[in-house]
PDB file of C-alpha atoms in Angstrom:
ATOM      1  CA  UNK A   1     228.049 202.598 107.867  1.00  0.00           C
ATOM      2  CA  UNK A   2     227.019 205.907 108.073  1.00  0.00           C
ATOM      3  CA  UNK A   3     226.678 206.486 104.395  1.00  0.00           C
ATOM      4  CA  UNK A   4     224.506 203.491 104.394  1.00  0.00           C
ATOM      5  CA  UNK A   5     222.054 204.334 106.915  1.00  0.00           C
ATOM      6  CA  UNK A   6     221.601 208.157 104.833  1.00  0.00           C
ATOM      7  CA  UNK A   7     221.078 205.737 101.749  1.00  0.00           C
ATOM      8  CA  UNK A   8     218.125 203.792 103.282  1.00  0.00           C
ATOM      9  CA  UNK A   9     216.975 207.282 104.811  1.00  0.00           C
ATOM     10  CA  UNK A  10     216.977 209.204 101.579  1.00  0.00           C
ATOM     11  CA  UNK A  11     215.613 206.215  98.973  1.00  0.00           C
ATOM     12  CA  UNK A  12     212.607 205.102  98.469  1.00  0.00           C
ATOM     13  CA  UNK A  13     212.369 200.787  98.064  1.00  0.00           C
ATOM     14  CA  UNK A  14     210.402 201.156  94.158  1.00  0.00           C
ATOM     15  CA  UNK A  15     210.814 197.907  92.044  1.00  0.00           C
ATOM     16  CA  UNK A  16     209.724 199.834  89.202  1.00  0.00           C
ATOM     17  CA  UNK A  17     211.575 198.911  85.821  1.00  0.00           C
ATOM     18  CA  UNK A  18     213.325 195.871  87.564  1.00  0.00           C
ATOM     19  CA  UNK A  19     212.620 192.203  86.644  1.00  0.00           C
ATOM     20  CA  UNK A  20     213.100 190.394  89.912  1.00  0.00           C
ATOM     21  CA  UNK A  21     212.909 187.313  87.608  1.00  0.00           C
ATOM     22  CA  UNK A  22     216.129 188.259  86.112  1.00  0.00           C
ATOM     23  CA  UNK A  23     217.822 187.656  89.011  1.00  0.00           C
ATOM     24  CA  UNK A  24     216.484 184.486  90.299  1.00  0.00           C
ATOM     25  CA  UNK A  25     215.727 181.210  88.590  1.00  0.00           C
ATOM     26  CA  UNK A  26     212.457 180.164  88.125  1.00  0.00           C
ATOM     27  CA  UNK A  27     213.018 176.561  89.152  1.00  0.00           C
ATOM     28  CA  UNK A  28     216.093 174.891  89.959  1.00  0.00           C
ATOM     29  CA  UNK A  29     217.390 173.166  87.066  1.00  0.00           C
ATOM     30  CA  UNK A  30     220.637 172.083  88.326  1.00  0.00           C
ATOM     31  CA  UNK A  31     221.574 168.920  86.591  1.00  0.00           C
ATOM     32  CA  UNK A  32     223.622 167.774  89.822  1.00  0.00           C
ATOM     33  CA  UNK A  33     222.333 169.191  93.548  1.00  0.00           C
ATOM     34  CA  UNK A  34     222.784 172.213  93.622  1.00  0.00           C
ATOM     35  CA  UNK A  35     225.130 173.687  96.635  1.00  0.00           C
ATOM     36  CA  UNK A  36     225.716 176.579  98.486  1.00  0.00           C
ATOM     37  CA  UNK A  37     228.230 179.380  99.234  1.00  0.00           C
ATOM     38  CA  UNK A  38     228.789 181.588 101.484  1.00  0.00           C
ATOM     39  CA  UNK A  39     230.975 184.711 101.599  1.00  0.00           C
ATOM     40  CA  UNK A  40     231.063 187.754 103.336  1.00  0.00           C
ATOM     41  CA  UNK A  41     232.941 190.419 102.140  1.00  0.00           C
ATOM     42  CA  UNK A  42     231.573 193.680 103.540  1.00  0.00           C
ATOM     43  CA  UNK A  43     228.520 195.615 102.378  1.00  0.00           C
ATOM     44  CA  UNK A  44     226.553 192.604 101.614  1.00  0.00           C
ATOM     45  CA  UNK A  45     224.638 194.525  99.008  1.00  0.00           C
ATOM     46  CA  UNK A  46     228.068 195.392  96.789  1.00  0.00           C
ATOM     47  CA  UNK A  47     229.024 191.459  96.759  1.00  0.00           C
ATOM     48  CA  UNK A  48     225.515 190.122  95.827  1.00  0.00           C
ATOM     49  CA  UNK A  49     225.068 193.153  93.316  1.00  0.00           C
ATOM     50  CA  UNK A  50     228.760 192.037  91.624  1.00  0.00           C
ATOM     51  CA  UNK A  51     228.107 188.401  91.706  1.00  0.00           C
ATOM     52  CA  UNK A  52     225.057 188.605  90.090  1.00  0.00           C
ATOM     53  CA  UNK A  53     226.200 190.721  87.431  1.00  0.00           C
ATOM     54  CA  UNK A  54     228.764 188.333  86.235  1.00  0.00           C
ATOM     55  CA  UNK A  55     226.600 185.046  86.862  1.00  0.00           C
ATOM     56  CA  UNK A  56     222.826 186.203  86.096  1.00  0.00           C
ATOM     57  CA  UNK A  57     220.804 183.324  86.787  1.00  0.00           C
ATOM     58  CA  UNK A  58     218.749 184.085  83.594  1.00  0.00           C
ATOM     59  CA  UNK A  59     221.967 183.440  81.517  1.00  0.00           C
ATOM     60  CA  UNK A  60     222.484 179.949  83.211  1.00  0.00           C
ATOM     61  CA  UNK A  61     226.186 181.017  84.454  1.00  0.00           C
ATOM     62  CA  UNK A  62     225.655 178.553  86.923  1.00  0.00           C
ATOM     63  CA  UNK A  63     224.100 180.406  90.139  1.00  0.00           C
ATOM     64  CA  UNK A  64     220.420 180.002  90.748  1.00  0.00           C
ATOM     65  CA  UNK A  65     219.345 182.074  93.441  1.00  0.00           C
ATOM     66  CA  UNK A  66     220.645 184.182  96.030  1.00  0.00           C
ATOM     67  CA  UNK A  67     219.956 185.669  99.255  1.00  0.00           C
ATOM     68  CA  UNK A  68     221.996 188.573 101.608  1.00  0.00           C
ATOM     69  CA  UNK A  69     221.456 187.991 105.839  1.00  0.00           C
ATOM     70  CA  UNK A  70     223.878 187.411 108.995  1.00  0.00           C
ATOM     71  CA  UNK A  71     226.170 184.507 109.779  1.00  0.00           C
ATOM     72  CA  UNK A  72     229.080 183.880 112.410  1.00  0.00           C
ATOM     73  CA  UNK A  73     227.531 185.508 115.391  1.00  0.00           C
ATOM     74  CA  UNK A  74     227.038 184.479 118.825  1.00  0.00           C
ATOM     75  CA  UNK A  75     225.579 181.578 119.993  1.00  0.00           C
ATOM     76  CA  UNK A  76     222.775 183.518 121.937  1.00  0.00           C
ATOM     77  CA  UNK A  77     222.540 185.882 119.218  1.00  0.00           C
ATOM     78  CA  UNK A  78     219.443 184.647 117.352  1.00  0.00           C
ATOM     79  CA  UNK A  79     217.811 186.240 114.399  1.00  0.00           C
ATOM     80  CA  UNK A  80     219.288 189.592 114.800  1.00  0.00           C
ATOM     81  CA  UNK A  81     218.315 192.647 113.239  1.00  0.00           C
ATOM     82  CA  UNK A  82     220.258 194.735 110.540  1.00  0.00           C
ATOM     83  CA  UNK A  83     220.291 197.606 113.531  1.00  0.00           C
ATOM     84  CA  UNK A  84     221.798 194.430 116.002  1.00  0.00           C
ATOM     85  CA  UNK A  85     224.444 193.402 113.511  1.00  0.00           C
ATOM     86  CA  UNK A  86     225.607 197.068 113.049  1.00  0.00           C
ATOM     87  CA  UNK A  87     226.758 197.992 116.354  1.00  0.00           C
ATOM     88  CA  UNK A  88     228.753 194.890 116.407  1.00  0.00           C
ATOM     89  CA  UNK A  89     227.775 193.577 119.257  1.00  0.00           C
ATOM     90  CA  UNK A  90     226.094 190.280 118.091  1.00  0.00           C
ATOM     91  CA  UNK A  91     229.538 189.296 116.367  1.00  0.00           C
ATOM     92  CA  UNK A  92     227.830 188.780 112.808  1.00  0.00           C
ATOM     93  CA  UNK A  93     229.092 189.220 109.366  1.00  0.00           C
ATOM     94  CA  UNK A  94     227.014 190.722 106.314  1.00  0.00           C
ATOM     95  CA  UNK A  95     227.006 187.804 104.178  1.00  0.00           C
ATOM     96  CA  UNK A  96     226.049 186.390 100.553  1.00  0.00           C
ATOM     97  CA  UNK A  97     224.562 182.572 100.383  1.00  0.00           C
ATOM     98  CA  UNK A  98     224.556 181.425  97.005  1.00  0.00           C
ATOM     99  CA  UNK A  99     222.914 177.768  95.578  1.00  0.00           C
ATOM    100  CA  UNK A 100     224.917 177.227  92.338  1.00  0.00           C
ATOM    101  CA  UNK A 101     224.858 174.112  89.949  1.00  0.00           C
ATOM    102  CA  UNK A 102     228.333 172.571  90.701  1.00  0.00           C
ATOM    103  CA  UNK A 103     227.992 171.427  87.384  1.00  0.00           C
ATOM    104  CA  UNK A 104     228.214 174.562  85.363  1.00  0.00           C
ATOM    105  CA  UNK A 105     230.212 176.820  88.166  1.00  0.00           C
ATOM    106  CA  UNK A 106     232.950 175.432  90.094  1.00  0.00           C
ATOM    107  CA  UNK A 107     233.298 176.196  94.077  1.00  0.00           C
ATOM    108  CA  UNK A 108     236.960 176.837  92.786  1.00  0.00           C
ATOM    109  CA  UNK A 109     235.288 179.841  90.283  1.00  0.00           C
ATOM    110  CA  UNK A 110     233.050 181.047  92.886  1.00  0.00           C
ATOM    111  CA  UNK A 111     236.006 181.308  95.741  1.00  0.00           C
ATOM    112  CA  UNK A 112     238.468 183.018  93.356  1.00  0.00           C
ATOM    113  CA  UNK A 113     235.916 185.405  92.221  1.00  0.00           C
ATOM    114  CA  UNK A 114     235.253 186.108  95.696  1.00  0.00           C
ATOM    115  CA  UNK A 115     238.979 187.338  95.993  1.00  0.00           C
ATOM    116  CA  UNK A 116     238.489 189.004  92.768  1.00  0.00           C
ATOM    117  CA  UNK A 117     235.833 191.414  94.129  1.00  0.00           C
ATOM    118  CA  UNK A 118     237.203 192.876  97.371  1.00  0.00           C
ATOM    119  CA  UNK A 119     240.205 193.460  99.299  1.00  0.00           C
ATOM    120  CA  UNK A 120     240.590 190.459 101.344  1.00  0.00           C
ATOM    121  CA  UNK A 121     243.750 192.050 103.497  1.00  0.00           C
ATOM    122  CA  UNK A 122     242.147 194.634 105.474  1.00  0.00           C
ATOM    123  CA  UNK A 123     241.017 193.917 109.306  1.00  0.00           C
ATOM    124  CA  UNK A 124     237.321 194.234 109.874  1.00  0.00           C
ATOM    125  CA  UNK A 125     236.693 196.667 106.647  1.00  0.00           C
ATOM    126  CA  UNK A 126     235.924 197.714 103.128  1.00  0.00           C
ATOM    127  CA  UNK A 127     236.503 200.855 101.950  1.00  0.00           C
ATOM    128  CA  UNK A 128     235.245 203.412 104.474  1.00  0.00           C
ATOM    129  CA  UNK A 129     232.850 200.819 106.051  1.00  0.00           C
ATOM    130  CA  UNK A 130     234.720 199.395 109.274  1.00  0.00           C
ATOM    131  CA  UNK A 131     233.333 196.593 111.756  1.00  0.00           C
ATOM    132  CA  UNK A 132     233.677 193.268 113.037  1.00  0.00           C
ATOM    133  CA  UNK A 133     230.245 192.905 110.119  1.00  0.00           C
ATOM    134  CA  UNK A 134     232.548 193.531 107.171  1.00  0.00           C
ATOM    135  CA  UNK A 135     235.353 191.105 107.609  1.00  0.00           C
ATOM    136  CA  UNK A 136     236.216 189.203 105.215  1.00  0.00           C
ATOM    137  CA  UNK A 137     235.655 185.539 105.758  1.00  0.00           C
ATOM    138  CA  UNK A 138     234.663 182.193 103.696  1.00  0.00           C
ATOM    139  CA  UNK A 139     231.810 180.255 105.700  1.00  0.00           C
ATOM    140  CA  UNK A 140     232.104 176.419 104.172  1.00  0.00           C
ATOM    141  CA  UNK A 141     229.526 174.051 104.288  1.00  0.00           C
ATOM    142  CA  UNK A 142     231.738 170.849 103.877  1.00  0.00           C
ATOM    143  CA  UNK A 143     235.229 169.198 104.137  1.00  0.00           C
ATOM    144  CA  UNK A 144     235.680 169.379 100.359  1.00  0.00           C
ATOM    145  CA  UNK A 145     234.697 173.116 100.454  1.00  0.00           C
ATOM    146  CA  UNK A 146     237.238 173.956 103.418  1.00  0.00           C
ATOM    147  CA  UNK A 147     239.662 172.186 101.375  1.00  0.00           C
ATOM    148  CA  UNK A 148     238.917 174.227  97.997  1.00  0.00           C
ATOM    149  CA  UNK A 149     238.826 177.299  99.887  1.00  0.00           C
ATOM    150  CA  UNK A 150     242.203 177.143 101.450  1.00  0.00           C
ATOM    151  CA  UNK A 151     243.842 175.989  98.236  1.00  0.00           C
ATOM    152  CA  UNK A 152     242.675 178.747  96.372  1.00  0.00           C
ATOM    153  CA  UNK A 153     243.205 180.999  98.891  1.00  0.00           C
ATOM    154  CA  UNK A 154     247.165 180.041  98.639  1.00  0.00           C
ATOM    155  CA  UNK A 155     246.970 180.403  94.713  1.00  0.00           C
ATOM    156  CA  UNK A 156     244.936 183.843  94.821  1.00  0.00           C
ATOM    157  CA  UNK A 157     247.882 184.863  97.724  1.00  0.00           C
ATOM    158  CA  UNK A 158     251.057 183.926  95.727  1.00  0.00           C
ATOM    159  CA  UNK A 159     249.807 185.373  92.425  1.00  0.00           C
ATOM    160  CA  UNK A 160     247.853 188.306  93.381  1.00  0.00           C
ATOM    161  CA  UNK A 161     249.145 189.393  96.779  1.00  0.00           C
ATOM    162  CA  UNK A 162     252.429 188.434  97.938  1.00  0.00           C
ATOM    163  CA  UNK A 163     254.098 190.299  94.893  1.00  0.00           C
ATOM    164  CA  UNK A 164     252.245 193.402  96.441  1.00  0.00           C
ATOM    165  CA  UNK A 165     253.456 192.383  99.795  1.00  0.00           C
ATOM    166  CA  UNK A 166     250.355 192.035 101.219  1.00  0.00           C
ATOM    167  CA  UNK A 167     248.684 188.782 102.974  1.00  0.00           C
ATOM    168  CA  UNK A 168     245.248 188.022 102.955  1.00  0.00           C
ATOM    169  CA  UNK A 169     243.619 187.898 106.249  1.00  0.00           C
ATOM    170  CA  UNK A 170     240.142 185.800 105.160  1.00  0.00           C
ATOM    171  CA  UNK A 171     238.456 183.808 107.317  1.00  0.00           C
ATOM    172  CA  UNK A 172     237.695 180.343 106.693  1.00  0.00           C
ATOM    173  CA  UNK A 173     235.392 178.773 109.009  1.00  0.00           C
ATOM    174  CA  UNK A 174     232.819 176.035 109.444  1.00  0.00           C
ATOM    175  CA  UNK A 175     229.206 177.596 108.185  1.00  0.00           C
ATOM    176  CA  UNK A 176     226.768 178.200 111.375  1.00  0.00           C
ATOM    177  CA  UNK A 177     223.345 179.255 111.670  1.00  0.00           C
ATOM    178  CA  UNK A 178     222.249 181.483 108.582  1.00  0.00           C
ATOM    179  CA  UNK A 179     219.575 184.437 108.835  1.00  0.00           C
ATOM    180  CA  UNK A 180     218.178 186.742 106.538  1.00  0.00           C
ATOM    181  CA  UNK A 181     218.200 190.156 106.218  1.00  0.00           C
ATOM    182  CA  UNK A 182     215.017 192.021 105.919  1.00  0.00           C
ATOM    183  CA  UNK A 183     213.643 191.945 102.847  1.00  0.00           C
ATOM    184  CA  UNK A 184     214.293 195.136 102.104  1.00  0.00           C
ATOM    185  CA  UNK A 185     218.133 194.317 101.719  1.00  0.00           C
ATOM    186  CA  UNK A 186     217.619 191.679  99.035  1.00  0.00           C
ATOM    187  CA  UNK A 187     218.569 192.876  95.594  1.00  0.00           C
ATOM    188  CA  UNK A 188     218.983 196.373  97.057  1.00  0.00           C
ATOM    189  CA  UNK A 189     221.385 197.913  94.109  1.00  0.00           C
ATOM    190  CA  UNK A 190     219.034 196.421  91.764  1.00  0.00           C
ATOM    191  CA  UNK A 191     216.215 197.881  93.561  1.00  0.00           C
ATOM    192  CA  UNK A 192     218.241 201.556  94.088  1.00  0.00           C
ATOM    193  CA  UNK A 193     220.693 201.694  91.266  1.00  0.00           C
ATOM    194  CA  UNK A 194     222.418 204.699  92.588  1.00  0.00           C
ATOM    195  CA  UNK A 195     222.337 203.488  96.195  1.00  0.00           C
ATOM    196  CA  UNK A 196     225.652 203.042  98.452  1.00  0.00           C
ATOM    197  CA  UNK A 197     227.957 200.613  97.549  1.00  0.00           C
ATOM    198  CA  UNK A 198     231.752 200.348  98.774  1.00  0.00           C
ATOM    199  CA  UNK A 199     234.391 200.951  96.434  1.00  0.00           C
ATOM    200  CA  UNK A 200     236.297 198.070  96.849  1.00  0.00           C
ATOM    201  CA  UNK A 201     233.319 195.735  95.187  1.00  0.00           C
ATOM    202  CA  UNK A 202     235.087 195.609  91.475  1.00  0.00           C
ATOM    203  CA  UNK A 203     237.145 193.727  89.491  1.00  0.00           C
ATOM    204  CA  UNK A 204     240.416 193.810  90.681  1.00  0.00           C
ATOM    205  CA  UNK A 205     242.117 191.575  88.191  1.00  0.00           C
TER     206      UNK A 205
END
């Protein structure tokens, strides 16, 4: 967290040689509704940064638009600050919502590449970022969803994990309230190239 805070100490928020366009779709041109996922898999601005550079929305990979903000906190804990959700007291997780087009990205896709992109055995951390904020958890917005999620959580355990002897320790739970981050926190790494991000947000098969 630390190395975080000196991040958004020591850069300045310049947009300056960054489309914003290229990273959001101009309308939604989803040829079924679209739908949304959720993850959280620490630093929220490593896992939108990653997913975006595999599925651009400009290239029509199938997300449209995303957003980085809080979910999974306490019931009294409403519309919390970055500096709230950091000292872990309002129970949040950093957290991705994506709207995709079901019809050109699968939930499947989306959930495995979830797994792909951080290390979804460790207790309350990435990397050197620890707290209840990073866990790792899958926040489903249906009974289909729960059901893909937990499927492909088996698969993604008995191909990539349990020959390492690990066990995945993801979350999945219903999807609460959703807030936000400050605006400063969307599209950070695109806004700060060399900003933080935690080292476990890469490819790991």
């Amino acid at each position: 967290m630390f190395s975080r805070l000196i991040s958004l100490a020591t850069k300045t928020f310049s947009t300056t040689g960054m489309d914003p366009s290229h990273y959001r779709s101009a309308m939604t041109s989803a040829s079924q509704q679209p739908e949304i996922a959720t993850f959280a898999a620490g630093c929220f601005w490593g896992v939108e940064h990653i997913f975006l550079k595999h599925y651009p929305p400009s290239e029509n990979k199938g997300i449209l638009k995303t957003a980085v903000g809080y979910i999974g906190g306490k019931e009294l804990s409403v519309k919390p600050s970055y500096e709230e959700v950091c000292t872990g007291t309002t129970d949040h997780a950093e957290a991705l919502r994506i709207e995709f087009d079901p019809s050109v990205v699968t939930y499947d896709e989306l959930v495995e590449f979830f797994y792909r992109t951080h290390d979804p055995t460790t207790l309350d951390r990435q990397g050197a970022d620890i707290g209840t904020q990073y866990r790792s958890a899958i926040f489903t917005h249906s009974a289909e969803q729960e059901s893909i999620a937990k499927r492909v959580t088996e698969e993604v355990q008995a191909k990539h994990f349990t020959p390492k002897g690990k066990k995945i320790i993801t979350e999945i739970l219903h999807a609460g309230p959703w807030y936000d981050a400050e605006e400063y926190h969307q599209l950070y790494l695109f806004k700060v190239p060399h900003g933080y991000q935690c080292e476990t947000h890469r490819l790991h098969w």
